[in-house]
PDB file of C-alpha atoms in Angstrom:
ATOM      1  CA  MET A 190     -59.365  66.014-192.649  1.00 56.00           C
ATOM      2  CA  TYR A 191     -61.056  65.925-188.533  1.00 61.00           C
ATOM      3  CA  PRO A 192     -65.019  66.603-189.147  1.00 64.00           C
ATOM      4  CA  PHE A 193     -65.547  65.399-185.610  1.00 66.00           C
ATOM      5  CA  PHE A 194     -63.628  63.125-182.392  1.00 67.00           C
ATOM      6  CA  GLU A 195     -65.014  60.719-180.084  1.00 66.00           C
ATOM      7  CA  LEU A 196     -64.392  62.113-176.108  1.00 69.00           C
ATOM      8  CA  PHE A 197     -65.540  58.468-174.861  1.00 68.00           C
ATOM      9  CA  SER A 198     -67.677  55.719-176.518  1.00 74.00           C
ATOM     10  CA  GLY A 199     -70.332  56.836-178.854  1.00 72.00           C
ATOM     11  CA  PHE A 200     -69.679  61.080-177.438  1.00 72.00           C
ATOM     12  CA  TYR A 201     -68.857  62.747-180.792  1.00 71.00           C
ATOM     13  CA  ILE A 202     -68.266  66.179-180.599  1.00 72.00           C
ATOM     14  CA  TYR A 203     -67.663  68.666-184.034  1.00 72.00           C
ATOM     15  CA  THR A 204     -64.980  70.815-184.678  1.00 75.00           C
ATOM     16  CA  PHE A 205     -67.373  73.366-186.107  1.00 76.00           C
ATOM     17  CA  TRP A 206     -69.190  73.930-183.608  1.00 77.00           C
ATOM     18  CA  ILE A 207     -65.341  74.042-181.450  1.00 82.00           C
ATOM     19  CA  SER A 208     -64.439  76.677-184.298  1.00 84.00           C
ATOM     20  CA  LEU A 209     -67.834  78.261-183.991  1.00 83.00           C
ATOM     21  CA  THR A 210     -67.681  78.761-179.928  1.00 87.00           C
ATOM     22  CA  VAL A 211     -63.878  79.881-180.473  1.00 91.00           C
ATOM     23  CA  CYS A 212     -64.350  82.605-183.722  1.00 90.00           C
ATOM     24  CA  PHE A 213     -67.866  84.796-182.515  1.00 89.00           C
ATOM     25  CA  PHE A 214     -65.562  85.448-178.053  1.00 93.00           C
ATOM     26  CA  LEU A 215     -62.635  86.341-180.843  1.00 95.00           C
ATOM     27  CA  PHE A 216     -65.349  89.106-182.929  1.00 93.00           C
ATOM     28  CA  LEU A 217     -66.152  89.802-179.502  1.00 93.00           C
ATOM     29  CA  TRP A 218     -62.990  90.385-178.018  1.00 95.00           C
ATOM     30  CA  MET A 219     -62.208  91.907-181.185  1.00 96.00           C
ATOM     31  CA  LEU A 220     -65.005  94.453-181.164  1.00 94.00           C
ATOM     32  CA  LYS A 221     -65.182  96.067-177.931  1.00 95.00           C
ATOM     33  CA  ARG A 222     -61.281  96.108-178.436  1.00 95.00           C
ATOM     34  CA  LEU A 223     -61.798  98.178-181.719  1.00 94.00           C
ATOM     35  CA  CYS A 224     -64.473  99.928-179.723  1.00 93.00           C
ATOM     36  CA  HIS A 225     -62.740 101.224-176.807  1.00 92.00           C
ATOM     37  CA  ARG A 226     -59.844 102.303-179.418  1.00 90.00           C
ATOM     38  CA  PHE A 227     -62.053 104.548-182.065  1.00 88.00           C
ATOM     39  CA  GLY A 228     -64.143 105.829-179.412  1.00 87.00           C
ATOM     40  CA  ILE A 229     -67.280 104.119-179.405  1.00 89.00           C
ATOM     41  CA  ASN A 230     -69.419 102.393-176.767  1.00 89.00           C
ATOM     42  CA  ASP A 231     -69.237  99.043-176.447  1.00 89.00           C
ATOM     43  CA  THR A 232     -73.359  99.489-175.186  1.00 90.00           C
ATOM     44  CA  PHE A 233     -74.420 100.286-178.478  1.00 89.00           C
ATOM     45  CA  PHE A 234     -73.443  96.317-179.392  1.00 90.00           C
ATOM     46  CA  PHE A 235     -73.522  94.442-176.450  1.00 89.00           C
ATOM     47  CA  ASN A 236     -77.325  95.747-175.004  1.00 88.00           C
ATOM     48  CA  ARG A 237     -78.711  94.228-178.865  1.00 85.00           C
ATOM     49  CA  ILE A 238     -76.571  90.714-178.690  1.00 85.00           C
ATOM     50  CA  LEU A 239     -80.152  88.596-178.488  1.00 85.00           C
ATOM     51  CA  TRP A 240     -80.752  90.485-181.275  1.00 83.00           C
ATOM     52  CA  TYR A 241     -78.057  90.513-183.303  1.00 85.00           C
ATOM     53  CA  PHE A 242     -77.945  86.437-182.736  1.00 83.00           C
ATOM     54  CA  LEU A 243     -81.325  85.120-183.519  1.00 84.00           C
ATOM     55  CA  SER A 244     -81.257  87.437-186.688  1.00 83.00           C
ATOM     56  CA  ILE A 245     -77.878  85.339-187.410  1.00 84.00           C
ATOM     57  CA  PHE A 246     -79.478  81.969-186.404  1.00 82.00           C
ATOM     58  CA  LEU A 247     -82.603  82.169-188.306  1.00 82.00           C
ATOM     59  CA  PHE A 248     -81.349  84.033-191.886  1.00 82.00           C
ATOM     60  CA  SER A 249     -77.819  81.768-192.063  1.00 83.00           C
ATOM     61  CA  ARG A 250     -80.461  78.801-190.827  1.00 81.00           C
ATOM     62  CA  ILE A 251     -83.629  80.411-194.160  1.00 81.00           C
ATOM     63  CA  PHE A 252     -80.612  81.331-196.518  1.00 80.00           C
ATOM     64  CA  TYR A 253     -79.299  77.154-195.885  1.00 78.00           C
ATOM     65  CA  VAL A 254     -82.224  76.231-197.156  1.00 78.00           C
ATOM     66  CA  MET A 255     -83.391  78.300-199.964  1.00 76.00           C
ATOM     67  CA  SER A 256     -79.544  77.378-200.602  1.00 74.00           C
ATOM     68  CA  ARG A 257     -80.829  73.951-201.209  1.00 71.00           C
ATOM     69  CA  TRP A 258     -84.574  73.960-201.433  1.00 72.00           C
ATOM     70  CA  GLY A 259     -84.619  70.811-203.869  1.00 69.00           C
ATOM     71  CA  ASP A 260     -84.356  68.498-200.677  1.00 68.00           C
ATOM     72  CA  PHE A 261     -85.744  70.455-198.213  1.00 67.00           C
ATOM     73  CA  LYS A 262     -89.112  71.055-200.832  1.00 67.00           C
ATOM     74  CA  TYR A 263     -89.939  67.887-199.474  1.00 68.00           C
ATOM     75  CA  MET A 264     -90.008  69.065-195.596  1.00 68.00           C
ATOM     76  CA  LYS A 265     -93.886  67.371-194.799  1.00 69.00           C
ATOM     77  CA  ASP A 266     -93.561  69.628-191.449  1.00 67.00           C
ATOM     78  CA  PRO A 267     -92.942  72.407-190.413  1.00 67.00           C
ATOM     79  CA  ILE A 268     -90.774  71.774-187.398  1.00 67.00           C
ATOM     80  CA  GLU A 269     -88.398  70.313-189.502  1.00 63.00           C
ATOM     81  CA  PHE A 270     -86.860  73.420-190.154  1.00 64.00           C
ATOM     82  CA  PHE A 271     -85.111  73.990-186.480  1.00 64.00           C
ATOM     83  CA  PHE A 272     -83.269  70.211-186.817  1.00 63.00           C
ATOM     84  CA  MET A 273     -80.579  70.583-189.179  1.00 59.00           C
ATOM     85  CA  ASN A 274     -77.490  68.287-187.969  1.00 57.00           C
ATOM     86  CA  ASP A 275     -73.021  69.404-187.635  1.00 55.00           C
ATOM     87  CA  TYR A 276     -73.088  72.378-189.727  1.00 63.00           C
ATOM     88  CA  ASN A 277     -76.269  74.200-191.677  1.00 72.00           C
ATOM     89  CA  PHE A 278     -76.352  77.082-191.648  1.00 76.00           C
ATOM     90  CA  SER A 279     -75.199  79.693-194.232  1.00 78.00           C
ATOM     91  CA  LEU A 280     -72.267  82.504-194.119  1.00 78.00           C
ATOM     92  CA  ILE A 281     -73.164  84.811-196.596  1.00 79.00           C
ATOM     93  CA  GLY A 282     -77.064  84.420-194.273  1.00 81.00           C
ATOM     94  CA  ALA A 283     -75.087  85.876-191.009  1.00 84.00           C
ATOM     95  CA  PHE A 284     -73.190  88.536-192.374  1.00 83.00           C
ATOM     96  CA  PHE A 285     -75.813  90.104-194.849  1.00 84.00           C
ATOM     97  CA  TRP A 286     -78.235  90.036-192.014  1.00 85.00           C
ATOM     98  CA  PHE A 287     -76.357  90.635-189.281  1.00 86.00           C
ATOM     99  CA  PHE A 288     -74.571  93.983-191.617  1.00 85.00           C
ATOM    100  CA  LEU A 289     -78.619  95.047-191.200  1.00 85.00           C
ATOM    101  CA  VAL A 290     -79.774  94.714-188.195  1.00 86.00           C
ATOM    102  CA  LEU A 291     -77.241  97.422-187.627  1.00 87.00           C
ATOM    103  CA  TYR A 292     -77.410  99.679-190.764  1.00 85.00           C
ATOM    104  CA  ILE A 293     -81.237  99.474-188.954  1.00 87.00           C
ATOM    105  CA  SER A 294     -80.508 100.348-185.695  1.00 86.00           C
ATOM    106  CA  VAL A 295     -77.737 102.998-186.890  1.00 87.00           C
ATOM    107  CA  ILE A 296     -80.732 104.493-188.141  1.00 87.00           C
ATOM    108  CA  LEU A 297     -83.101 105.298-185.774  1.00 87.00           C
ATOM    109  CA  HIS A 298     -80.555 105.648-183.017  1.00 85.00           C
ATOM    110  CA  ASN A 299     -79.490 108.356-185.718  1.00 85.00           C
ATOM    111  CA  LEU A 300     -76.041 107.874-185.505  1.00 83.00           C
ATOM    112  CA  ARG A 301     -73.129 108.292-188.504  1.00 81.00           C
ATOM    113  CA  SER A 302     -72.191 104.594-189.036  1.00 79.00           C
ATOM    114  CA  GLY A 303     -69.485 104.690-190.539  1.00 84.00           C
ATOM    115  CA  LYS A 304     -67.569 103.725-187.446  1.00 87.00           C
ATOM    116  CA  TYR A 305     -69.641 100.851-186.572  1.00 90.00           C
ATOM    117  CA  VAL A 306     -69.525  99.342-189.519  1.00 91.00           C
ATOM    118  CA  VAL A 307     -65.740  99.307-189.843  1.00 93.00           C
ATOM    119  CA  VAL A 308     -64.957  97.951-186.291  1.00 94.00           C
ATOM    120  CA  SER A 309     -68.057  95.818-187.778  1.00 93.00           C
ATOM    121  CA  VAL A 310     -65.835  93.843-190.567  1.00 94.00           C
ATOM    122  CA  LEU A 311     -62.853  94.410-189.388  1.00 96.00           C
ATOM    123  CA  SER A 312     -64.088  92.307-186.662  1.00 95.00           C
ATOM    124  CA  PHE A 313     -65.186  89.700-188.607  1.00 93.00           C
ATOM    125  CA  LEU A 314     -62.619  89.920-191.039  1.00 96.00           C
ATOM    126  CA  PHE A 315     -60.331  89.129-187.356  1.00 96.00           C
ATOM    127  CA  ALA A 316     -62.438  86.271-186.686  1.00 94.00           C
ATOM    128  CA  SER A 317     -62.842  84.461-189.978  1.00 94.00           C
ATOM    129  CA  ILE A 318     -58.449  84.145-190.174  1.00 95.00           C
ATOM    130  CA  VAL A 319     -59.360  81.520-187.294  1.00 92.00           C
ATOM    131  CA  TRP A 320     -62.953  80.119-189.312  1.00 90.00           C
ATOM    132  CA  TYR A 321     -61.275  79.306-192.300  1.00 92.00           C
ATOM    133  CA  ILE A 322     -58.244  77.438-191.179  1.00 90.00           C
ATOM    134  CA  TRP A 323     -61.060  75.936-189.201  1.00 86.00           C
ATOM    135  CA  ALA A 324     -62.906  75.261-192.120  1.00 86.00           C
ATOM    136  CA  PHE A 325     -60.532  73.549-193.699  1.00 88.00           C
ATOM    137  CA  PHE A 326     -60.050  70.515-190.651  1.00 83.00           C
ATOM    138  CA  GLY A 327     -63.637  69.899-191.473  1.00 80.00           C
ATOM    139  CA  GLY A 328     -64.570  69.789-194.385  1.00 81.00           C
ATOM    140  CA  GLN A 329     -67.453  72.286-194.359  1.00 81.00           C
ATOM    141  CA  ILE A 330     -65.338  74.076-197.695  1.00 86.00           C
ATOM    142  CA  TYR A 331     -63.443  72.560-199.569  1.00 89.00           C
ATOM    143  CA  GLY A 332     -62.801  73.541-203.485  1.00 91.00           C
ATOM    144  CA  LYS A 333     -62.903  71.919-206.342  1.00 90.00           C
ATOM    145  CA  GLU A 334     -59.763  69.888-208.897  1.00 91.00           C
ATOM    146  CA  THR A 335     -57.516  72.388-210.236  1.00 91.00           C
ATOM    147  CA  SER A 336     -54.309  72.365-210.754  1.00 90.00           C
ATOM    148  CA  TYR A 337     -52.533  74.412-209.828  1.00 90.00           C
ATOM    149  CA  GLY A 338     -49.439  72.899-207.473  1.00 90.00           C
ATOM    150  CA  ILE A 339     -51.197  73.847-204.067  1.00 92.00           C
ATOM    151  CA  GLU A 340     -54.342  71.039-204.137  1.00 93.00           C
ATOM    152  CA  VAL A 341     -55.302  68.933-200.901  1.00 91.00           C
ATOM    153  CA  LEU A 342     -56.075  65.865-200.561  1.00 90.00           C
ATOM    154  CA  TYR A 343     -58.770  64.787-198.334  1.00 84.00           C
ATOM    155  CA  GLY A 344     -57.786  60.993-197.282  1.00 76.00           C
ATOM    156  CA  ASN A 345     -60.018  61.645-193.664  1.00 71.00           C
ATOM    157  CA  ALA A 346     -62.391  58.388-193.446  1.00 69.00           C
ATOM    158  CA  PHE A 347     -65.033  60.161-192.478  1.00 69.00           C
ATOM    159  CA  SER A 348     -64.684  63.579-194.056  1.00 75.00           C
ATOM    160  CA  PRO A 349     -67.692  65.844-195.891  1.00 76.00           C
ATOM    161  CA  VAL A 350     -65.504  66.369-199.213  1.00 83.00           C
ATOM    162  CA  PRO A 351     -67.230  63.331-201.260  1.00 81.00           C
ATOM    163  CA  TYR A 352     -63.312  64.127-204.009  1.00 86.00           C
ATOM    164  CA  GLU A 353     -60.949  61.298-203.882  1.00 83.00           C
ATOM    165  CA  VAL A 354     -58.597  63.406-205.920  1.00 90.00           C
ATOM    166  CA  PRO A 355     -56.615  66.056-204.179  1.00 93.00           C
ATOM    167  CA  VAL A 356     -58.656  69.788-204.423  1.00 94.00           C
ATOM    168  CA  PHE A 357     -58.267  73.586-204.117  1.00 95.00           C
ATOM    169  CA  PRO A 358     -58.001  74.652-201.085  1.00 95.00           C
ATOM    170  CA  LEU A 359     -60.704  77.035-200.683  1.00 94.00           C
ATOM    171  CA  ALA A 360     -61.101  77.152-197.336  1.00 93.00           C
ATOM    172  CA  LEU A 361     -57.111  77.994-196.472  1.00 95.00           C
ATOM    173  CA  VAL A 362     -57.248  80.739-199.591  1.00 96.00           C
ATOM    174  CA  TYR A 363     -60.133  83.026-197.857  1.00 96.00           C
ATOM    175  CA  SER A 364     -57.951  82.548-194.581  1.00 96.00           C
ATOM    176  CA  MET A 365     -55.234  84.746-196.352  1.00 97.00           C
ATOM    177  CA  VAL A 366     -57.523  86.490-198.481  1.00 97.00           C
ATOM    178  CA  PHE A 367     -58.539  88.224-195.101  1.00 97.00           C
ATOM    179  CA  PHE A 368     -56.094  88.235-193.806  1.00 97.00           C
ATOM    180  CA  ILE A 369     -54.079  90.529-195.686  1.00 97.00           C
ATOM    181  CA  LEU A 370     -57.655  92.307-196.159  1.00 97.00           C
ATOM    182  CA  PHE A 371     -57.680  93.276-192.061  1.00 97.00           C
ATOM    183  CA  SER A 372     -54.070  94.015-191.798  1.00 96.00           C
ATOM    184  CA  ALA A 373     -54.602  96.077-194.913  1.00 96.00           C
ATOM    185  CA  LEU A 374     -57.476  97.959-193.908  1.00 95.00           C
ATOM    186  CA  TYR A 375     -56.703  97.852-190.391  1.00 94.00           C
ATOM    187  CA  MET A 376     -53.468 100.131-190.301  1.00 93.00           C
ATOM    188  CA  LEU A 377     -55.701 102.540-192.677  1.00 92.00           C
ATOM    189  CA  ALA A 378     -58.865 102.707-190.384  1.00 89.00           C
ATOM    190  CA  MET A 379     -55.157 104.260-187.714  1.00 85.00           C
ATOM    191  CA  PHE A 380     -54.694 106.526-189.739  1.00 84.00           C
ATOM    192  CA  VAL A 381     -57.575 107.246-191.541  1.00 80.00           C
ATOM    193  CA  SER A 382     -60.191 110.188-190.198  1.00 75.00           C
ATOM    194  CA  VAL A 383     -62.833 109.260-192.134  1.00 74.00           C
ATOM    195  CA  ARG A 384     -63.828 105.613-190.291  1.00 73.00           C
ATOM    196  CA  GLY A 385     -66.435 104.887-192.540  1.00 78.00           C
ATOM    197  CA  ILE A 386     -65.250 104.472-196.567  1.00 87.00           C
ATOM    198  CA  ILE A 387     -62.701 101.813-195.475  1.00 90.00           C
ATOM    199  CA  GLY A 388     -65.839 100.056-193.254  1.00 89.00           C
ATOM    200  CA  TYR A 389     -68.084 100.371-196.579  1.00 90.00           C
ATOM    201  CA  THR A 390     -65.219  99.641-198.904  1.00 92.00           C
ATOM    202  CA  GLY A 391     -64.482  96.517-196.623  1.00 93.00           C
ATOM    203  CA  ILE A 392     -68.842  95.277-197.527  1.00 91.00           C
ATOM    204  CA  VAL A 393     -67.746  95.837-201.803  1.00 93.00           C
ATOM    205  CA  LEU A 394     -64.296  94.184-201.302  1.00 95.00           C
ATOM    206  CA  ILE A 395     -64.967  90.910-199.415  1.00 93.00           C
ATOM    207  CA  GLY A 396     -68.606  90.725-201.060  1.00 89.00           C
ATOM    208  CA  ALA A 397     -65.774  90.340-203.891  1.00 92.00           C
ATOM    209  CA  ILE A 398     -63.465  88.361-203.091  1.00 93.00           C
ATOM    210  CA  PHE A 399     -66.621  86.030-202.156  1.00 89.00           C
ATOM    211  CA  MET A 400     -67.751  86.363-206.017  1.00 86.00           C
ATOM    212  CA  ILE A 401     -64.237  84.660-207.289  1.00 90.00           C
ATOM    213  CA  PHE A 402     -63.478  82.556-205.190  1.00 91.00           C
ATOM    214  CA  GLU A 403     -66.884  81.071-204.691  1.00 85.00           C
ATOM    215  CA  THR A 404     -65.624  80.226-208.966  1.00 85.00           C
ATOM    216  CA  PHE A 405     -63.599  76.955-207.202  1.00 90.00           C
ATOM    217  CA  ASN A 406     -66.196  75.984-204.025  1.00 87.00           C
ATOM    218  CA  GLY A 407     -66.155  72.279-205.215  1.00 83.00           C
ATOM    219  CA  LYS A 408     -70.396  71.917-203.844  1.00 78.00           C
ATOM    220  CA  TYR A 409     -73.304  72.936-205.722  1.00 71.00           C
ATOM    221  CA  ASP A 410     -76.713  74.671-204.406  1.00 69.00           C
ATOM    222  CA  PHE A 411     -79.453  76.281-205.626  1.00 65.00           C
ATOM    223  CA  PHE A 412     -78.210  78.991-206.501  1.00 66.00           C
ATOM    224  CA  LYS A 413     -75.360  78.212-208.111  1.00 65.00           C
ATOM    225  CA  VAL A 414     -77.326  74.988-210.572  1.00 64.00           C
ATOM    226  CA  GLU A 415     -79.940  78.481-211.746  1.00 63.00           C
ATOM    227  CA  LEU A 416     -78.390  81.559-211.626  1.00 64.00           C
ATOM    228  CA  TRP A 417     -74.727  80.965-211.891  1.00 65.00           C
ATOM    229  CA  ILE A 418     -74.272  82.445-207.967  1.00 65.00           C
ATOM    230  CA  ASN A 419     -73.410  80.116-204.926  1.00 64.00           C
ATOM    231  CA  PHE A 420     -74.042  80.760-201.959  1.00 60.00           C
TER     232      PHE A 420
END
């Protein structure tokens, strides 16, 4: 509903970038807190933060370009890959590549992956609660037309939502579901000694949540048209 605001004439600040920055620091704060609680040396993460950031940036962009291949296949110059407006990234791409880099790092250092995965999953869920609330107001994520009685009408003239009728509040549903999942997994992690099970269970549940609720997504991409799977 509020994708941007004008600080002064001709100078716009997109709420997407504000929310991304806030959630980035929320993720780091929770990660550091959980590392101390679970007896993990947080330098394992923070010494590699540049690699995590670059890999997430690059591959979330690649996933987005793949999902919008119908538009990007006409690129005349590869440099266009790095130019984007507003929020042309894929959350699934960022999520997938972060955990792939994490898993490779753990294997290379002959560490048990369980506790590293659980702190990452919990930190991701914690930041996602806030992220999806912002995504609701910014219009980055929205649902399609439904009739459950909880639909929301996007009436802002600058909203990127193309629907002129009330639509499913997908971002708010994601925020609520991830809050419940975060709370449940966090409490379990406090009492269960084999925390690796909780971490990998969290990844499976996050994947299941995406698979279920993306059917309500009002956006269409290459994968959804060709494979009936929305990324």
